[in-house]
GROMACS .gro file of C-alpha atoms in nm:
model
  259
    1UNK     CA    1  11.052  11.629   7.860
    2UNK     CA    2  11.079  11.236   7.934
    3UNK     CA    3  10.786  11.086   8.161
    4UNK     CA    4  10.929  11.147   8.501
    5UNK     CA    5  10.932  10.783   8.759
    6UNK     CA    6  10.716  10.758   9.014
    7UNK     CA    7  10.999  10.738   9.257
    8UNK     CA    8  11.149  11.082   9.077
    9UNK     CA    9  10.774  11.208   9.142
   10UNK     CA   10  10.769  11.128   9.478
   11UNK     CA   11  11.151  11.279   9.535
   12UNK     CA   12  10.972  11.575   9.458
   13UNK     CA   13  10.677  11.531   9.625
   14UNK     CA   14  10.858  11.484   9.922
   15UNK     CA   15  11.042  11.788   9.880
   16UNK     CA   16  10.768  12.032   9.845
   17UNK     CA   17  10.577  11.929  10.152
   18UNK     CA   18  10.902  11.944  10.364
   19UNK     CA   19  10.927  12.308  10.224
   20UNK     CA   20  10.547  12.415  10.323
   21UNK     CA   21  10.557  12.223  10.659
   22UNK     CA   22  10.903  12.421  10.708
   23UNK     CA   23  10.755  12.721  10.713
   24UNK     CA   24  10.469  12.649  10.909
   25UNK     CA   25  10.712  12.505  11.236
   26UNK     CA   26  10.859  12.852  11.185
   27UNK     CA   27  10.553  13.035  11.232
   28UNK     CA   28  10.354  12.858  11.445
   29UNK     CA   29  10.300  12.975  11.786
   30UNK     CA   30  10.518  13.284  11.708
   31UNK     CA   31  10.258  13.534  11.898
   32UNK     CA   32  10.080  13.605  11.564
   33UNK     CA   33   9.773  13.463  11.364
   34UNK     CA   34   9.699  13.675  11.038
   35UNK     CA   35   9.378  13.514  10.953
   36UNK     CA   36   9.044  13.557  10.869
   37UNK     CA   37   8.765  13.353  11.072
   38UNK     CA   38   8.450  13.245  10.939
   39UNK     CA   39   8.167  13.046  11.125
   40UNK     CA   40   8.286  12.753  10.953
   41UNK     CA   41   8.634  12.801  10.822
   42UNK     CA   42   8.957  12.969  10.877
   43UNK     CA   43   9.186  13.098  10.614
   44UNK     CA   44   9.517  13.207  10.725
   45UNK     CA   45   9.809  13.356  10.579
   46UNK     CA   46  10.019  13.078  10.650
   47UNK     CA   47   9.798  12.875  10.403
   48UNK     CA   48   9.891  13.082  10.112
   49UNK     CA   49  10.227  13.129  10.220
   50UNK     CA   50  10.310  12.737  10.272
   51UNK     CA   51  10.117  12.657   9.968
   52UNK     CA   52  10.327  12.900   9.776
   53UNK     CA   53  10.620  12.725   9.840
   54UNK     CA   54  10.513  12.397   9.782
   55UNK     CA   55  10.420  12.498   9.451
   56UNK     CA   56  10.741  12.646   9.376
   57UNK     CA   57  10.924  12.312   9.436
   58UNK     CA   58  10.702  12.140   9.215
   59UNK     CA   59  10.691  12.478   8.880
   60UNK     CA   60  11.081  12.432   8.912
   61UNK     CA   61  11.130  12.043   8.906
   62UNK     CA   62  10.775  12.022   8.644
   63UNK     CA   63  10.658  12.332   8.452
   64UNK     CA   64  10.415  12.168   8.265
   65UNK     CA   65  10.215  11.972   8.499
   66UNK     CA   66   9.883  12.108   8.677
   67UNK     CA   67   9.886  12.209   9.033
   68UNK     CA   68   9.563  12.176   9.210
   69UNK     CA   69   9.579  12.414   9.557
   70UNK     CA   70   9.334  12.443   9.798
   71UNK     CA   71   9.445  12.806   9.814
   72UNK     CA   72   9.507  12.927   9.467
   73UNK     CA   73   9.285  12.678   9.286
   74UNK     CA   74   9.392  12.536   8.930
   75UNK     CA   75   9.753  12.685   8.794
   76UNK     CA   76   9.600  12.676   8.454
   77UNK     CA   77   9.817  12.414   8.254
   78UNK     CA   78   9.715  12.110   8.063
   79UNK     CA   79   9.913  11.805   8.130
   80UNK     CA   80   9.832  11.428   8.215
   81UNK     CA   81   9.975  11.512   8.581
   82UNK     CA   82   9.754  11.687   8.857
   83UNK     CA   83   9.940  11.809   9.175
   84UNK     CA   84   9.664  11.821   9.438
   85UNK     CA   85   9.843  12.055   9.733
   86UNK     CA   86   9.709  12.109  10.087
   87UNK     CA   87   9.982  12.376  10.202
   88UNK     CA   88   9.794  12.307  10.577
   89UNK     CA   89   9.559  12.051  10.700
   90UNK     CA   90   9.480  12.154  11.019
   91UNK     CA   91   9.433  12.527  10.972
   92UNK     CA   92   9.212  12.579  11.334
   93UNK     CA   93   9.396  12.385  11.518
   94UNK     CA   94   9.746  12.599  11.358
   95UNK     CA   95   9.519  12.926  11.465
   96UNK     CA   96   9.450  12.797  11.757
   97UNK     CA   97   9.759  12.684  11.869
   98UNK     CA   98   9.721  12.320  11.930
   99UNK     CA   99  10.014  12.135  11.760
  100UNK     CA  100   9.857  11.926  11.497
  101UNK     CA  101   9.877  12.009  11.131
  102UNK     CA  102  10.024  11.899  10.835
  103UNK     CA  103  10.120  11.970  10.455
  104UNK     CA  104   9.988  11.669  10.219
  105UNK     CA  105  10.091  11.651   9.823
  106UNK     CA  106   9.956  11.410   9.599
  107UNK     CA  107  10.011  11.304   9.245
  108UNK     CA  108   9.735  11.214   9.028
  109UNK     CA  109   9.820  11.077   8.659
  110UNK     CA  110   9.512  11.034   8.435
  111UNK     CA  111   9.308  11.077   8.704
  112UNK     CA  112   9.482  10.794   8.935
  113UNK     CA  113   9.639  10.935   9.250
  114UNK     CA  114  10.008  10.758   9.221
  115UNK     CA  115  10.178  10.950   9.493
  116UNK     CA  116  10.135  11.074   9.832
  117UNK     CA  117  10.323  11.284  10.094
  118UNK     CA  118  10.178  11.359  10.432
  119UNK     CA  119  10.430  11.586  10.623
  120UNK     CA  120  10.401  11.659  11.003
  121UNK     CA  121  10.662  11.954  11.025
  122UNK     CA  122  10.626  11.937  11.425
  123UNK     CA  123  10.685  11.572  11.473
  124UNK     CA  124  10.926  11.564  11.203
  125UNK     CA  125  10.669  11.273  11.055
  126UNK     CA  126  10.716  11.209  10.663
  127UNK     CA  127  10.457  10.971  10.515
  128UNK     CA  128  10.519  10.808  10.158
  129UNK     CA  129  10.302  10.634   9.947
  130UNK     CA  130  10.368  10.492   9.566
  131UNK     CA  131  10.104  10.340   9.401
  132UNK     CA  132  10.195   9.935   9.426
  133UNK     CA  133  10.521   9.958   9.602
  134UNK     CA  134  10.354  10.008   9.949
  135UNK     CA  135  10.427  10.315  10.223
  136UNK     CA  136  10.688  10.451  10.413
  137UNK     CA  137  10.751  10.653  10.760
  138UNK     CA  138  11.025  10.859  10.744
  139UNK     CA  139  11.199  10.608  10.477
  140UNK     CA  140  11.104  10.308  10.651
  141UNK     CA  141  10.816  10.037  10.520
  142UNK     CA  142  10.554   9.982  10.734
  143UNK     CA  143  10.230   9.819  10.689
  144UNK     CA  144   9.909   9.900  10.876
  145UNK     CA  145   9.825   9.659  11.184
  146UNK     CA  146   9.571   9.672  11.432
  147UNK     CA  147   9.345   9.379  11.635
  148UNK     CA  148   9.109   9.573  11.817
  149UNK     CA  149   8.779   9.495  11.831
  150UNK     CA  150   8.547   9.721  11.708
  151UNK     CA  151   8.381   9.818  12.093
  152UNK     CA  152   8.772   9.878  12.198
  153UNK     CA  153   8.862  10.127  11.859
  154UNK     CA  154   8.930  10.472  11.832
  155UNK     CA  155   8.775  10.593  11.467
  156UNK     CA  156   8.865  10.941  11.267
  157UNK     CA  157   8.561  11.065  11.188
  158UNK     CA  158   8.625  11.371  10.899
  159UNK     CA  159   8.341  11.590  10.786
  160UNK     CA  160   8.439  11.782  10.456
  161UNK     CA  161   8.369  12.160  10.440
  162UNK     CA  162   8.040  12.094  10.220
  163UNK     CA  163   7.923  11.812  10.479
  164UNK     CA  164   7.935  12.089  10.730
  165UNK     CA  165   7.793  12.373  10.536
  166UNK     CA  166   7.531  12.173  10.425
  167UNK     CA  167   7.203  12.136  10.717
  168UNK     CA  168   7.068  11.839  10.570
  169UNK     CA  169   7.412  11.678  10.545
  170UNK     CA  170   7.510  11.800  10.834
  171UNK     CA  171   7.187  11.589  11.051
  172UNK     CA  172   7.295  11.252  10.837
  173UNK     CA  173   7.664  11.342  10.987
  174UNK     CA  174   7.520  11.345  11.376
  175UNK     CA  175   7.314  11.043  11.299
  176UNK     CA  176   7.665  10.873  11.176
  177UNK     CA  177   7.849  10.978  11.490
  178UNK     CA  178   7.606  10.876  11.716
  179UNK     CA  179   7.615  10.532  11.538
  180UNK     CA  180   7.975  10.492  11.596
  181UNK     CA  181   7.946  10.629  11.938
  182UNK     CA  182   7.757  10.338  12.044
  183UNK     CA  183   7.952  10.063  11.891
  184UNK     CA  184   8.285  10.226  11.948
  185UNK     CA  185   8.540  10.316  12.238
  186UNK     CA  186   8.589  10.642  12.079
  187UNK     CA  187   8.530  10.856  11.839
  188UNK     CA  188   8.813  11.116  11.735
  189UNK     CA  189   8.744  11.446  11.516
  190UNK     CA  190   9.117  11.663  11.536
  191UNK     CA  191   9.031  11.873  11.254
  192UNK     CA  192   9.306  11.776  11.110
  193UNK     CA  193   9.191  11.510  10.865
  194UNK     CA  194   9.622  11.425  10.732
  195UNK     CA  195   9.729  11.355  11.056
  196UNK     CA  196   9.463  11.096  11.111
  197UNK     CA  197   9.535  10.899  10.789
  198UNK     CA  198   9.896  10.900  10.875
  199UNK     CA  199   9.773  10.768  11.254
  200UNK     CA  200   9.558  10.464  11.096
  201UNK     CA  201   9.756  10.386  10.826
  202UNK     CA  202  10.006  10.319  11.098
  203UNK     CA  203   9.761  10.128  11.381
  204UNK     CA  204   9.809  10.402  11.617
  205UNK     CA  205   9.398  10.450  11.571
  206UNK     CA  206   9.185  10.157  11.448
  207UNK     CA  207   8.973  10.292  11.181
  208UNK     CA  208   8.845  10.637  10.969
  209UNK     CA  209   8.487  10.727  10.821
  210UNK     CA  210   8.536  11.010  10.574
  211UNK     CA  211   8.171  11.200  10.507
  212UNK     CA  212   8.183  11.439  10.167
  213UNK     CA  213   8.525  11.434  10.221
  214UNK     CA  214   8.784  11.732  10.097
  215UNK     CA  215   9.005  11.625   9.777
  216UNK     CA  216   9.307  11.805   9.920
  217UNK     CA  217   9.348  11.555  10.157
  218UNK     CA  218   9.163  11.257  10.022
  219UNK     CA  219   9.355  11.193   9.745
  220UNK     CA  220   9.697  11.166   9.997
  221UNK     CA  221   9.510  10.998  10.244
  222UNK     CA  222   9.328  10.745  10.085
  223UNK     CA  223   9.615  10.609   9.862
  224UNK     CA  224   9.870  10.631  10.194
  225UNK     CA  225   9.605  10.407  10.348
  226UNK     CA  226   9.559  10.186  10.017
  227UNK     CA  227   9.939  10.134   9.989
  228UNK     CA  228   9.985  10.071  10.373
  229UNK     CA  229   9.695   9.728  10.349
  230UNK     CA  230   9.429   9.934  10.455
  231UNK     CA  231   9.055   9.748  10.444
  232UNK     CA  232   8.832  10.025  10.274
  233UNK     CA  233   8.527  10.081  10.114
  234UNK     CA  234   8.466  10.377   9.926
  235UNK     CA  235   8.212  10.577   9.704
  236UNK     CA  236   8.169  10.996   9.587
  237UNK     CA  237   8.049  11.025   9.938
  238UNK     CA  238   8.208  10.838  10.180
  239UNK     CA  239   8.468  10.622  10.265
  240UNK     CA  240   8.553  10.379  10.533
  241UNK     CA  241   8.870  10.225  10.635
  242UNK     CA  242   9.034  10.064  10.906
  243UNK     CA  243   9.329   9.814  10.957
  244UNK     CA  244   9.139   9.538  11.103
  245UNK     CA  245   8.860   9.381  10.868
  246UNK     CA  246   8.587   9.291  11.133
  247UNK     CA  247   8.629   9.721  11.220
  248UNK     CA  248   8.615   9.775  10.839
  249UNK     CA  249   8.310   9.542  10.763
  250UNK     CA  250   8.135   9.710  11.145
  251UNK     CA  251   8.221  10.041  11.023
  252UNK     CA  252   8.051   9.990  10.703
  253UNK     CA  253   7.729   9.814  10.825
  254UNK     CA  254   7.681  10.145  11.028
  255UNK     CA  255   7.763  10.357  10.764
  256UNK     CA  256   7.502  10.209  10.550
  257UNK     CA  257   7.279  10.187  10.804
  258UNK     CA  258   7.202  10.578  10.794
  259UNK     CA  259   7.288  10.651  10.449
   0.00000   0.00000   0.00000
């Protein structure tokens, strides 16, 4: 099989969210939540359903590549391209019924994330990102812009399952909050980590702190962000962005600050 182009992987890529965030408009509010709810988690049918679908957009157009689903885990195969699949970010707020989720694919080759899709099936919001040729929103380049101040931003702030499962990690992440809280206008958690990095990478918000982040949606996020001129700073435990580099460089003083 020739080495696919990034633009054929992100074709794809593209494809496969659209499918999984299809399915989830269709079922979402439709009077019925088959689920199972943890203190800390929800896993919902929806997830396994949209992430099945995803995946089979991607078997059919690559059967050798690895698929990495927050669901169903590794497929098993050995190839130099990773597919890194959350079928639904935003799983609470689906259960719950508050309208913000999405589907995010990314493509990692030799360990470098070179695509990313962030689908909003309810807003009909398509994010693309190819490593060096910049972003897209719904097939149009944009680039992220943004000159708040930092005491007039609004900041993501997106806790990773093991940050919140975690006590100890979980006091460092209250100490972080109540840093930005004091040196920001506000301070957003949506649970929906996807629909954030699609917001910033825009300028709609001014600026994200990710704390033990989730790869499902890291890997989209952060290279949407990188390829739309994002300011970030980034390590195995955290990462900061924002639009504005005076947010960025405020962000990241208070970041270090507690950790």
């Amino acid at each position: 099989m020739s080495t696919p182009s990034l633009d054929e992987l992100a074709s794809v890529a593209e494809t496969a969210a659209r499918s999984g965030g299809t399915y989830l408009r269709e079922q979402f509010r439709n009077g019925v939540v088959d689920a199972e709810f943890g203190t800390d988690d929800v896993k919902a049918r929806a997830d396994r359903e949209a992430e099945s679908r995803v995946c089979t957009v991607i078997e059919e157009a690559f059967p050798t590549h690895a698929i990495h689903g927050e669901e169903f885990g590794l497929n098993g195969a050995e190839s130099e391209y990773l597919w890194v699949v959350d079928p639904l970010d935003g799983t609470n707020n689906f259960a719950s019924g508050i309208p913000m989720f999405a589907t995010a694919v990314a493509v990692v080759h030799d360990g470098e994330p070179v695509v990313s899709v962030i689908y909003e099936p309810l807003t009909e919001s398509l994010y693309t990102a190819i490593k060096g040729h910049g972003a897209t929103y719904n097939g149009e380049p944009f680039t992220a812009s943004s000159a708040l101040p930092i005491e007039h931003a609004t900041v993501s702030f997106v806790l990773g399952i093991d940050a919140v499962r975690d006590a100890s990690l979980t006091h460092t992440a209250e100490l972080l909050e109540t840093e930005f809280r004091s040196s920001c206008k506000r301070v957003l958690q949506s649970w929906a980590p996807c629909v954030d990095w699609g917001l910033v990478s825009r300028g709609s918000i001014d600026g994200i702190v990710c704390f033990y982040p989730d790869i499902y949606e890291q890997h989209a996020g952060a290279l949407l962000a990188a390829e739309a001129g994002i300011h970030a700073t980034t390590n195995e435990q955290w990462y900061v962005g924002a639009a504005e580099k005076s947010v960025h460089d405020t962000l990241l003083e208070l970041t270090t600050r507690v950790l």
